[in-house]
Coordinates of C-alpha atoms in Angstrom, one line a residue:
M1 CA 0.1 0.0 0.1
E2 CA 1.0 3.5 -0.6
R3 CA 1.9 5.5 2.0
R4 CA 2.9 9.4 1.9
L5 CA 6.0 10.6 4.5
Q6 CA 4.2 12.6 7.3
I7 CA 4.7 16.7 6.5
T8 CA 3.0 19.3 8.3
T9 CA 2.5 22.7 7.7
L10 CA 1.9 24.9 11.2
V11 CA 1.8 28.6 9.1
L12 CA 0.2 29.3 6.2
W13 CA 2.6 30.9 3.2
L14 CA 0.8 34.4 2.9
V15 CA 1.5 33.6 -1.1
F16 CA 1.4 30.3 -1.9
T17 CA 5.8 28.8 -2.4
P18 CA 6.1 25.6 -3.2
V19 CA 8.0 23.5 -0.7
F20 CA 10.6 21.3 -2.3
A21 CA 13.1 20.7 0.5
L22 CA 14.9 17.7 2.3
W23 CA 16.1 14.7 0.4
P24 CA 15.4 12.3 1.7
L25 CA 12.5 13.4 3.2
P26 CA 12.2 13.1 6.9
K27 CA 9.8 10.8 8.8
V28 CA 8.6 13.9 10.7
F29 CA 8.7 17.2 8.9
E30 CA 6.6 20.4 9.9
H31 CA 7.3 23.9 8.7
G32 CA 6.5 27.5 9.0
S33 CA 7.1 30.3 6.5
S34 CA 8.9 32.4 8.6
T35 CA 12.5 33.7 7.2
L36 CA 15.9 33.0 9.2
W37 CA 19.3 33.5 8.8
L38 CA 22.7 31.7 8.7
S39 CA 26.2 33.6 8.8
A40 CA 29.9 32.5 8.7
N41 CA 30.0 33.0 12.5
V42 CA 26.9 30.6 13.9
R43 CA 28.7 29.2 16.8
F44 CA 28.2 25.1 17.7
V45 CA 27.5 24.0 21.4
Y46 CA 27.9 20.3 21.4
K47 CA 26.3 19.2 25.0
K48 CA 26.3 15.6 26.9
T49 CA 24.2 14.3 28.4
D50 CA 25.4 10.3 29.4
P51 CA 28.7 8.5 30.2
P52 CA 31.9 9.6 27.7
Y53 CA 31.3 7.9 23.8
Q54 CA 33.4 4.7 23.4
L55 CA 34.5 4.3 19.8
Q56 CA 35.5 1.8 17.8
N57 CA 39.0 1.3 17.4
W58 CA 39.2 1.9 13.5
L59 CA 36.9 4.4 14.3
W60 CA 39.9 6.6 16.9
N61 CA 42.0 5.9 13.8
Q62 CA 40.0 7.9 11.8
F63 CA 39.9 11.0 13.8
T64 CA 43.5 10.8 15.0
L65 CA 44.8 11.1 11.1
L66 CA 41.8 14.2 10.0
S67 CA 42.9 15.9 13.8
G68 CA 46.2 15.9 14.3
F69 CA 46.0 13.9 17.7
D70 CA 48.8 11.5 18.4
A71 CA 47.7 8.3 17.9
T72 CA 50.0 6.3 20.4
D73 CA 47.1 5.4 22.2
N74 CA 44.7 3.6 20.2
E75 CA 42.2 3.1 23.8
R76 CA 41.7 6.9 24.8
N77 CA 38.7 7.7 24.5
V78 CA 37.3 10.1 21.3
L79 CA 35.6 13.1 22.4
P80 CA 32.1 13.4 20.0
E81 CA 33.0 17.0 19.7
E82 CA 36.1 15.9 17.6
I83 CA 34.0 14.1 15.3
L84 CA 31.1 16.9 14.9
E85 CA 32.9 20.1 15.2
P86 CA 34.5 19.2 11.8
A87 CA 31.4 18.1 10.5
F88 CA 29.7 21.3 11.7
E89 CA 32.4 23.6 9.5
R90 CA 31.0 21.3 6.9
M91 CA 28.1 22.0 7.0
K92 CA 28.1 26.2 7.7
H93 CA 30.9 26.0 4.4
N94 CA 28.4 24.1 2.2
T95 CA 25.1 25.9 3.1
I96 CA 27.1 29.6 2.8
N97 CA 29.4 28.5 0.2
Q98 CA 27.8 25.8 -1.9
S99 CA 24.3 26.3 -1.8
Y100 CA 22.0 27.6 -5.0
V101 CA 19.2 30.6 -5.8
P102 CA 16.5 28.9 -6.5
R103 CA 14.9 30.8 -8.9
K104 CA 14.2 28.1 -11.3
F105 CA 11.9 26.1 -9.0
Y106 CA 9.8 29.7 -9.4
S107 CA 7.9 31.7 -12.3
R108 CA 9.6 33.9 -14.5
D109 CA 9.6 37.6 -12.5
S110 CA 8.0 36.4 -9.4
E111 CA 9.4 37.5 -6.1
F112 CA 10.3 34.2 -4.3
E113 CA 13.3 35.6 -2.5
P114 CA 13.2 37.0 1.7
M115 CA 12.9 41.1 1.6
A116 CA 17.1 42.3 1.2
T117 CA 16.4 45.6 3.2
G118 CA 15.4 45.9 6.9
S119 CA 15.9 43.8 9.9
R120 CA 16.9 40.3 9.7
L121 CA 16.6 37.5 12.2
F122 CA 19.7 35.6 12.4
I123 CA 20.1 31.9 14.1
E124 CA 23.5 32.7 16.4
Q125 CA 24.3 29.0 17.8
I126 CA 23.5 25.2 16.7
V127 CA 23.3 23.2 19.7
I128 CA 24.0 19.7 19.8
S129 CA 22.5 17.4 22.2
E130 CA 23.9 13.7 23.0
G131 CA 22.7 11.1 24.8
P132 CA 18.8 9.3 25.9
S133 CA 16.0 11.0 24.8
T134 CA 12.4 9.6 25.2
N135 CA 11.5 11.0 22.0
L136 CA 14.1 9.4 20.2
E137 CA 14.0 5.7 21.9
N138 CA 10.6 5.1 21.4
T139 CA 10.7 6.1 17.7
R140 CA 10.3 2.3 15.6
F141 CA 13.7 3.3 13.3
I142 CA 15.9 0.3 12.6
N143 CA 18.8 1.6 13.6
K144 CA 18.3 4.4 16.4
R145 CA 22.3 5.0 16.1
E146 CA 21.3 7.3 13.0
T147 CA 18.0 8.7 15.2
Y148 CA 17.5 12.5 15.2
S149 CA 15.6 15.8 16.0
L150 CA 16.3 18.6 14.8
R151 CA 14.2 21.7 16.4
I152 CA 14.3 25.9 14.7
F153 CA 12.4 28.2 16.7
E154 CA 11.0 31.5 15.0
N155 CA 13.4 33.4 17.4
G156 CA 16.3 30.9 15.9
S157 CA 17.1 28.7 18.8
T158 CA 18.1 25.7 17.1
V159 CA 18.4 22.3 19.0
I160 CA 19.2 19.1 17.7
E161 CA 19.1 16.0 19.7
I162 CA 20.9 12.7 18.5
T163 CA 21.6 9.3 19.7
S164 CA 25.0 9.0 18.4
P165 CA 27.9 11.1 16.2
E166 CA 26.3 9.0 13.4
A167 CA 23.3 10.9 13.9
G168 CA 24.9 13.9 14.3
L169 CA 26.5 13.4 11.1
R170 CA 22.8 13.0 9.0
A171 CA 20.9 16.0 11.3
L172 CA 23.8 18.4 10.3
E173 CA 22.8 17.5 6.5
T174 CA 19.3 18.0 6.6
L175 CA 19.9 21.4 8.4
S176 CA 22.0 22.3 5.4
Q177 CA 19.4 21.1 2.6
L178 CA 16.8 24.2 5.2
F179 CA 18.9 26.9 3.6
F180 CA 19.4 28.9 0.2
T181 CA 21.5 31.3 -1.4
H182 CA 20.3 34.5 -1.6
S183 CA 21.7 36.3 -5.0
K184 CA 22.4 39.7 -2.8
Y185 CA 23.7 38.5 0.4
K186 CA 26.2 35.9 -1.0
S187 CA 28.1 35.3 2.1
E188 CA 24.9 34.5 3.8
A189 CA 22.3 31.7 4.0
Y190 CA 18.6 32.0 4.4
T191 CA 15.7 29.6 5.6
P192 CA 12.3 30.1 4.4
Y193 CA 11.0 27.7 6.6
A194 CA 10.7 28.5 10.2
P195 CA 9.7 27.2 12.6
V196 CA 11.4 23.6 11.9
H197 CA 10.5 20.2 13.9
I198 CA 11.9 17.1 12.5
V199 CA 12.4 13.9 14.0
D200 CA 13.8 11.1 11.5
G201 CA 15.8 7.8 11.7
P202 CA 16.7 5.1 8.6
A203 CA 14.2 2.1 7.2
F204 CA 17.5 0.2 7.1
E205 CA 20.9 -0.2 8.8
H206 CA 22.9 -1.0 5.1
R207 CA 22.5 1.8 2.5
G208 CA 24.8 1.8 0.0
L209 CA 26.7 2.5 -3.6
N210 CA 28.4 -1.1 -5.3
L211 CA 31.0 0.5 -7.2
D212 CA 32.9 -1.2 -10.1
I213 CA 36.6 0.9 -10.1
S214 CA 38.7 -2.2 -12.2
R215 CA 36.9 -2.6 -15.3
N216 CA 37.3 0.8 -16.1
S217 CA 39.9 3.3 -14.4
I218 CA 38.1 5.0 -11.3
S219 CA 40.4 7.2 -9.5
P220 CA 40.1 7.7 -5.8
K221 CA 40.0 11.6 -6.2
D222 CA 36.7 10.3 -8.0
V223 CA 35.8 7.9 -5.1
I224 CA 36.3 10.9 -2.7
R225 CA 33.9 13.1 -4.6
T226 CA 31.0 9.9 -5.1
I227 CA 31.5 9.7 -1.3
E228 CA 30.4 13.2 -0.6
A229 CA 27.6 12.5 -2.6
L230 CA 26.5 9.3 -0.6
G231 CA 26.7 10.9 2.9
A232 CA 24.4 14.2 1.6
N233 CA 21.9 11.6 0.9
K234 CA 22.3 9.7 4.0
L235 CA 23.5 6.9 2.5
N236 CA 26.5 4.8 4.7
R237 CA 27.6 2.2 3.0
L238 CA 30.5 2.2 0.0
H239 CA 31.1 -1.3 -1.5
L240 CA 34.2 -1.0 -3.4
H241 CA 34.2 -3.9 -6.3
A242 CA 37.9 -3.4 -6.2
T243 CA 39.4 -6.1 -8.8
D244 CA 37.9 -7.9 -12.0
A245 CA 39.4 -9.9 -14.2
Q246 CA 40.2 -7.3 -16.3
S247 CA 42.3 -5.3 -14.0
W248 CA 44.0 -5.7 -10.8
P249 CA 44.5 -2.3 -9.7
L250 CA 45.0 -2.7 -5.5
E251 CA 48.3 -2.7 -4.6
I252 CA 49.2 -5.5 -1.9
P253 CA 52.8 -4.8 -0.6
A254 CA 52.9 -8.7 0.0
L255 CA 52.2 -9.6 -3.5
P256 CA 53.7 -6.3 -5.4
D257 CA 53.2 -7.6 -8.7
L258 CA 49.4 -8.1 -8.6
S259 CA 48.9 -4.1 -9.5
L260 CA 52.6 -3.7 -11.0
K261 CA 51.2 -6.3 -13.6
G262 CA 47.8 -6.3 -13.3
A263 CA 46.9 -2.7 -13.1
Y264 CA 46.2 -1.6 -16.6
D265 CA 48.9 1.3 -16.6
L266 CA 51.2 2.0 -13.2
S267 CA 48.9 5.5 -13.1
Q268 CA 46.2 3.8 -12.3
I269 CA 47.1 2.0 -9.1
W270 CA 45.3 2.5 -5.8
T271 CA 48.6 2.3 -3.6
T272 CA 47.8 2.1 0.5
K273 CA 47.7 5.4 1.2
D274 CA 44.9 6.0 -1.7
L275 CA 43.1 3.1 0.1
A276 CA 43.4 4.5 3.5
R277 CA 42.4 7.8 2.5
V278 CA 39.8 7.0 0.9
Q279 CA 38.4 5.1 3.9
H280 CA 39.5 7.6 6.0
H281 CA 37.5 10.1 4.1
G282 CA 34.2 8.2 3.6
L283 CA 34.1 7.5 7.9
A284 CA 34.5 11.5 8.4
H285 CA 30.9 11.7 6.3
G286 CA 29.1 8.5 7.8
V287 CA 29.8 6.2 5.3
E288 CA 31.7 2.8 5.9
V289 CA 33.9 1.8 2.8
F290 CA 34.3 -1.7 2.2
L291 CA 36.1 -3.9 -0.6
E292 CA 35.0 -6.8 -2.9
I293 CA 38.1 -8.9 -3.7
D294 CA 35.9 -10.9 -6.4
L295 CA 36.5 -15.0 -5.6
P296 CA 37.1 -18.1 -7.4
G297 CA 35.9 -16.1 -10.8
H298 CA 36.5 -13.2 -12.0
S299 CA 40.0 -13.2 -11.2
N300 CA 41.7 -13.5 -14.7
S301 CA 43.8 -10.5 -13.3
I302 CA 45.5 -12.5 -11.3
G303 CA 47.0 -14.3 -13.8
H304 CA 49.2 -11.4 -15.3
A305 CA 51.3 -12.1 -12.2
Y306 CA 50.9 -15.6 -10.9
P307 CA 49.8 -17.5 -14.6
Q308 CA 50.1 -20.8 -12.6
L309 CA 46.7 -20.4 -10.8
I310 CA 44.6 -19.3 -13.2
T311 CA 42.4 -21.8 -15.3
A312 CA 41.1 -21.0 -19.0
G313 CA 43.1 -17.4 -18.9
N314 CA 43.1 -15.4 -21.9
A315 CA 41.1 -17.9 -23.5
K316 CA 40.9 -16.7 -27.3
S317 CA 37.0 -18.9 -26.9
W318 CA 36.6 -16.6 -24.3
S319 CA 32.8 -17.2 -24.1
D320 CA 33.3 -20.6 -23.7
F321 CA 34.8 -19.9 -19.9
A322 CA 33.0 -16.2 -19.0
L323 CA 30.6 -13.8 -19.2
E324 CA 32.5 -11.4 -21.0
P325 CA 36.0 -10.9 -22.0
P326 CA 38.7 -11.9 -20.8
S327 CA 38.1 -15.0 -19.1
G328 CA 39.9 -16.6 -16.4
Q329 CA 39.3 -17.8 -12.6
L330 CA 41.2 -19.4 -10.1
K331 CA 42.1 -22.8 -9.5
L332 CA 39.8 -24.9 -7.1
N333 CA 42.2 -27.3 -5.8
S334 CA 45.5 -26.0 -5.6
S335 CA 47.6 -25.9 -3.0
D336 CA 49.6 -22.8 -4.2
V337 CA 46.2 -21.3 -4.5
S338 CA 45.5 -21.9 -0.8
S339 CA 48.7 -20.4 -0.2
F340 CA 47.9 -17.0 -2.3
I341 CA 45.0 -16.6 -0.6
A342 CA 46.7 -16.6 2.5
V343 CA 49.1 -14.1 2.0
L344 CA 46.8 -11.6 -0.1
L345 CA 43.9 -11.1 2.7
N346 CA 46.4 -11.1 5.5
D347 CA 48.1 -8.5 3.7
I348 CA 44.6 -6.6 2.8
L349 CA 42.2 -7.2 5.9
P350 CA 44.1 -5.7 8.9
R351 CA 44.6 -2.5 7.1
S352 CA 40.9 -2.6 5.6
S353 CA 39.6 -3.2 9.4
E354 CA 41.0 -0.5 10.8
F355 CA 38.4 1.2 8.9
S356 CA 35.5 -1.3 7.9
S357 CA 33.5 -4.3 10.1
H358 CA 33.1 -5.4 6.6
F359 CA 34.7 -7.6 3.7
H360 CA 33.0 -8.9 0.6
V361 CA 34.4 -12.1 -1.3
G362 CA 33.2 -12.3 -4.0
G363 CA 31.2 -15.5 -5.4
D364 CA 29.2 -15.0 -8.3
E365 CA 28.9 -15.9 -11.8
L366 CA 31.4 -19.1 -11.4
N367 CA 31.7 -20.7 -14.9
T368 CA 32.0 -24.4 -15.0
N369 CA 33.6 -25.2 -18.5
A370 CA 36.9 -23.9 -16.7
Y371 CA 37.3 -26.1 -14.4
L372 CA 37.1 -29.1 -17.4
I373 CA 40.7 -27.6 -18.3
D374 CA 41.6 -26.9 -14.9
P375 CA 44.6 -29.9 -14.1
T376 CA 43.5 -29.7 -10.4
V377 CA 39.9 -31.0 -11.0
N378 CA 39.5 -32.0 -15.0
S379 CA 35.1 -32.3 -14.4
S380 CA 32.5 -29.6 -14.9
S381 CA 30.4 -31.9 -12.6
S382 CA 28.4 -30.1 -9.9
E383 CA 28.9 -32.7 -7.9
V384 CA 32.6 -32.3 -7.9
L385 CA 33.1 -29.2 -8.4
Q386 CA 30.6 -28.7 -4.8
P387 CA 32.6 -29.9 -2.6
L388 CA 35.7 -27.9 -3.5
I389 CA 33.8 -24.6 -3.8
Q390 CA 33.0 -25.2 -0.1
S391 CA 36.8 -26.1 1.0
F392 CA 37.5 -22.7 -1.0
F393 CA 35.5 -20.5 0.7
D394 CA 35.8 -22.2 4.2
H395 CA 39.3 -20.8 3.8
L396 CA 38.3 -18.2 3.1
F397 CA 35.9 -17.5 5.7
S398 CA 38.5 -19.0 8.3
I399 CA 40.7 -15.8 7.4
T400 CA 37.9 -13.1 7.5
A401 CA 37.3 -14.1 10.7
S402 CA 40.4 -14.2 12.2
H403 CA 40.3 -10.4 11.3
S404 CA 36.8 -9.9 13.0
L405 CA 35.1 -8.9 9.6
T406 CA 31.2 -9.8 8.4
P407 CA 31.3 -11.6 4.9
I408 CA 29.3 -10.8 2.4
I409 CA 28.9 -13.0 -0.1
W410 CA 26.8 -12.9 -3.6
E411 CA 23.9 -14.7 -3.6
D412 CA 25.5 -17.1 -6.3
M413 CA 27.2 -19.6 -3.6
L414 CA 24.1 -20.1 -1.5
L415 CA 21.7 -20.5 -4.1
D416 CA 23.2 -22.1 -7.1
W417 CA 25.5 -24.1 -5.4
N418 CA 24.3 -24.7 -1.8
I419 CA 27.6 -24.1 0.4
S420 CA 27.5 -23.5 3.9
L421 CA 27.8 -20.3 4.9
P422 CA 28.9 -18.5 8.4
Q423 CA 25.6 -17.6 10.2
D424 CA 26.9 -14.3 10.7
I425 CA 27.3 -13.7 6.4
I426 CA 25.5 -11.0 4.8
V427 CA 24.2 -12.7 1.2
Q428 CA 24.3 -10.1 -1.6
T429 CA 21.3 -10.8 -4.1
W430 CA 21.5 -9.4 -7.8
R431 CA 18.4 -11.6 -9.6
P432 CA 15.3 -10.7 -9.2
S433 CA 12.8 -10.4 -5.9
T434 CA 13.0 -14.3 -5.7
S435 CA 16.5 -14.5 -4.8
L436 CA 15.3 -12.4 -1.7
D437 CA 12.7 -14.9 -1.0
S438 CA 15.1 -18.3 -1.1
V439 CA 17.6 -17.0 0.6
L440 CA 15.3 -15.7 3.4
A441 CA 14.0 -19.2 3.6
K442 CA 17.4 -19.9 4.5
G443 CA 17.6 -17.8 7.4
Y444 CA 20.3 -15.8 5.9
K445 CA 20.7 -12.1 6.6
M446 CA 20.5 -10.2 3.0
L447 CA 20.7 -7.0 0.9
F448 CA 19.1 -6.4 -1.8
G449 CA 19.3 -4.9 -5.7
S450 CA 17.5 -6.4 -8.4
R451 CA 19.3 -5.8 -11.5
T452 CA 15.5 -4.8 -12.8
H453 CA 15.8 -2.7 -11.0
W454 CA 18.6 -1.0 -9.6
Y455 CA 21.5 -1.6 -12.2
L456 CA 22.8 1.6 -13.2
D457 CA 24.6 0.3 -16.3
C458 CA 21.8 -0.8 -17.7
G459 CA 20.0 0.2 -21.4
Y460 CA 23.9 1.8 -22.8
G461 CA 23.8 -0.9 -25.3
N462 CA 26.3 -3.7 -25.4
F463 CA 29.9 -3.2 -25.3
L464 CA 31.4 -6.1 -27.4
D465 CA 31.9 -6.0 -31.1
P466 CA 29.9 -7.9 -33.5
D467 CA 32.3 -10.3 -35.5
P468 CA 31.2 -10.3 -39.3
Q469 CA 33.2 -13.6 -39.6
N470 CA 30.3 -15.0 -36.9
P471 CA 27.4 -15.0 -38.4
K472 CA 25.3 -16.3 -35.5
S473 CA 26.7 -13.1 -33.2
P474 CA 24.8 -12.2 -30.3
V475 CA 25.5 -9.0 -30.8
S476 CA 23.0 -7.4 -33.7
P477 CA 20.9 -4.4 -33.9
P478 CA 19.6 -2.7 -32.1
Y479 CA 23.0 -3.5 -29.9
L480 CA 21.1 -3.6 -26.7
D481 CA 23.1 -5.0 -23.4
S482 CA 22.1 -8.2 -21.1
C483 CA 20.3 -6.0 -19.0
S484 CA 17.8 -3.5 -21.0
P485 CA 16.2 -0.9 -20.2
Y486 CA 17.8 2.1 -18.9
K487 CA 16.8 2.1 -15.2
N488 CA 15.5 5.8 -15.1
W489 CA 15.3 7.4 -11.2
R490 CA 11.3 7.0 -11.0
Q491 CA 11.7 3.0 -11.6
I492 CA 14.7 3.4 -9.0
Y493 CA 12.4 4.6 -6.7
S494 CA 9.5 2.2 -7.4
Y495 CA 11.2 -0.7 -6.4
D496 CA 9.9 -2.3 -3.8
P497 CA 11.9 -5.2 -2.3
L498 CA 10.0 -6.2 0.9
A499 CA 6.8 -6.8 -1.6
N500 CA 6.8 -10.2 -0.8
I501 CA 8.8 -10.5 2.6
S502 CA 6.8 -11.2 5.6
P503 CA 6.9 -9.4 8.9
E504 CA 8.5 -12.4 10.3
Q505 CA 11.5 -11.9 7.8
R506 CA 11.9 -8.3 7.9
H507 CA 14.8 -8.3 10.5
L508 CA 17.0 -10.2 8.2
V509 CA 16.9 -7.3 5.5
V510 CA 20.2 -5.1 6.4
G511 CA 19.3 -3.1 3.7
G512 CA 20.6 -3.0 -0.3
E513 CA 23.2 -1.1 -2.6
V514 CA 22.2 0.3 -6.2
H515 CA 25.3 -0.7 -8.6
L516 CA 27.0 0.4 -11.3
W517 CA 29.3 -2.3 -13.2
S518 CA 32.1 0.0 -15.0
E519 CA 32.5 -1.4 -18.7
L520 CA 30.7 1.7 -19.7
A521 CA 31.6 4.1 -16.8
D522 CA 35.5 5.6 -16.0
S523 CA 36.2 9.4 -14.0
I524 CA 34.9 10.9 -16.7
S525 CA 31.4 9.4 -17.1
L526 CA 31.2 8.7 -13.3
D527 CA 29.1 11.7 -11.7
G528 CA 25.9 11.7 -14.9
L529 CA 26.0 7.8 -14.5
L530 CA 25.4 7.8 -10.8
W531 CA 23.2 10.9 -9.7
P532 CA 20.4 12.1 -9.5
R533 CA 19.3 8.4 -9.8
V534 CA 21.8 6.8 -6.2
A535 CA 19.5 9.5 -4.8
A536 CA 16.4 8.1 -5.9
A537 CA 17.9 4.5 -3.8
A538 CA 18.7 6.8 -1.1
E539 CA 15.3 7.9 -0.2
L540 CA 14.1 3.9 -0.7
L541 CA 16.6 2.9 2.0
W542 CA 16.5 5.5 4.3
S543 CA 12.8 5.8 3.9
G544 CA 11.9 2.5 3.0
P545 CA 9.9 1.5 -0.1
G546 CA 6.2 2.2 -0.9
N547 CA 6.2 5.9 -1.2
I548 CA 3.9 7.9 -3.9
L549 CA 5.5 9.1 -6.5
D550 CA 4.6 12.6 -7.4
E551 CA 5.3 16.0 -8.6
A552 CA 6.2 16.9 -5.5
T553 CA 9.3 14.1 -5.3
T554 CA 10.2 15.0 -8.8
R555 CA 11.1 19.0 -7.1
R556 CA 12.3 17.7 -4.0
L557 CA 14.8 15.8 -6.1
A558 CA 15.8 18.4 -8.5
D559 CA 16.3 20.7 -5.5
M560 CA 19.2 17.8 -4.3
R561 CA 20.7 18.0 -8.2
E562 CA 21.1 21.7 -7.6
R563 CA 22.5 21.2 -4.2
L564 CA 24.7 18.0 -5.6
V565 CA 25.7 20.6 -8.9
A566 CA 26.9 23.3 -6.4
R567 CA 29.4 21.2 -4.3
G568 CA 30.7 19.7 -7.7
I569 CA 28.8 16.7 -8.6
G570 CA 28.2 16.4 -12.3
A571 CA 24.9 15.3 -11.7
G572 CA 22.1 14.5 -14.6
M573 CA 18.8 15.9 -14.8
V574 CA 15.8 15.4 -12.9
Q575 CA 13.0 17.3 -14.8
M576 CA 12.7 19.9 -17.5
E577 CA 12.9 23.8 -16.1
W578 CA 10.1 24.5 -17.8
C579 CA 8.1 22.3 -15.5
L580 CA 9.8 23.2 -12.5
R581 CA 8.9 27.0 -13.0
N582 CA 5.2 26.0 -13.8
E583 CA 4.2 23.7 -10.9
G584 CA 1.6 21.3 -11.9
G585 CA 2.2 22.0 -16.1
C586 CA 3.8 18.9 -16.9
K587 CA 1.3 16.7 -14.9
I588 CA -1.0 14.0 -17.1

């Protein structure tokens, strides 16, 4: 059943002004029509009402780097203001220096800005109070650590109540979206919505983007920009699909030839410092950045450095051994592969665990034909392969557990190969909704993100070339890709992964991810491929599915798009400007 998020207008506008602020829309959003101003001199006050907040060591390491503290004692408590003060400064910068004049949301020559003369009422300070709150603790939000309330009174008094510093990050982002740039007061910002009362929290714990950085080069700088946009949309996970058959961009100090020989070019290598910098930046914006090393399939790039570990590598008849070129998978019954996996994971997992509690082990699209020519197997029979696959992943899981990381795995290993999995694992689904039902029936936690709705690379055409010598080539007019059509933002927004899930199974649905595979994506096209469509997924993940899709939704998303553009994100269009200036004119 469709539902509308609660919006209560406390004070009527003397002249009707459309409301298009806030994305994702909070659960409770009550507002009026008085104007308040924010200057660069606004003060930040933090109040704590319970014992000092204990941060995990990896979060402490993050803020020692950002703030320059002495990191010799990792047991030192980090004060929440050491987290929130930088976030507060970012909020001021985004609000005053990187907002926009919303003229395209109003008809031509309309007087939509507050008067630029006379006395103006300013917000002098913003108080953030962290601790137990009856109002917040009694809510039904799934993840109370990100729950907050925000009040702006007509006299400018502004109070934010939070349950944790993470909630403070979300509240400050909401606050920034209430303000606009004035065409005459560029060093200040105004909100036309006072008084404001917001109570909010997420519907899902895991709200993410899966970004492939291996098939085409996507640099750390691009990912840092993406992290900032994710934080603006209250997403909290960035899943880096870091390696694939085509290239291995990650530096592994214990196995240096992996990137030196496996990356497309030395200039495209992600050094250990690059990765740490990206993961640090993620935590500062409330985004956990975790890695996927896709194994044992999609692993041909390992063969550039260690060809003895790969079967069916770079086969001329690649389509016999893979869904896309180049072919090549890790051998399944080789002690050398087991030793390689141990060295690889014991290098990268300790570094990753400083910033993340998850690690994705891959496990999708295993090609059985490759093992017909694997001398350690010599079979494509599922009866032969299944115990070998089980042993392979048991080895991975034991190493992952030794580093106290929660493993994530693609659905294929559970549903196609029926391997036994650790109880704490998260199964990521990518096929239609029947996969969700099957995973939940087995009692595992899961992530949604069906290719029918949340694959951002679909609809751009086939990247494969037709072979004139092959009359049976599958590449033919109109040269569609395998997951066409294009998933526009409305289709992404209308996805309902919970449609057939019982209330008893709901607790197993941890959240979801929207996906960008990079066969036809790189640094140049990245922003337009992601935004604003990722924002559409973000509202579903924050607010839950089933919200009404109407003109008000379009206008709010268009507002978020303008804010992203003002922050340097090359986001695509949401709506034609004429439609935004003429509310109601494009409904049919």
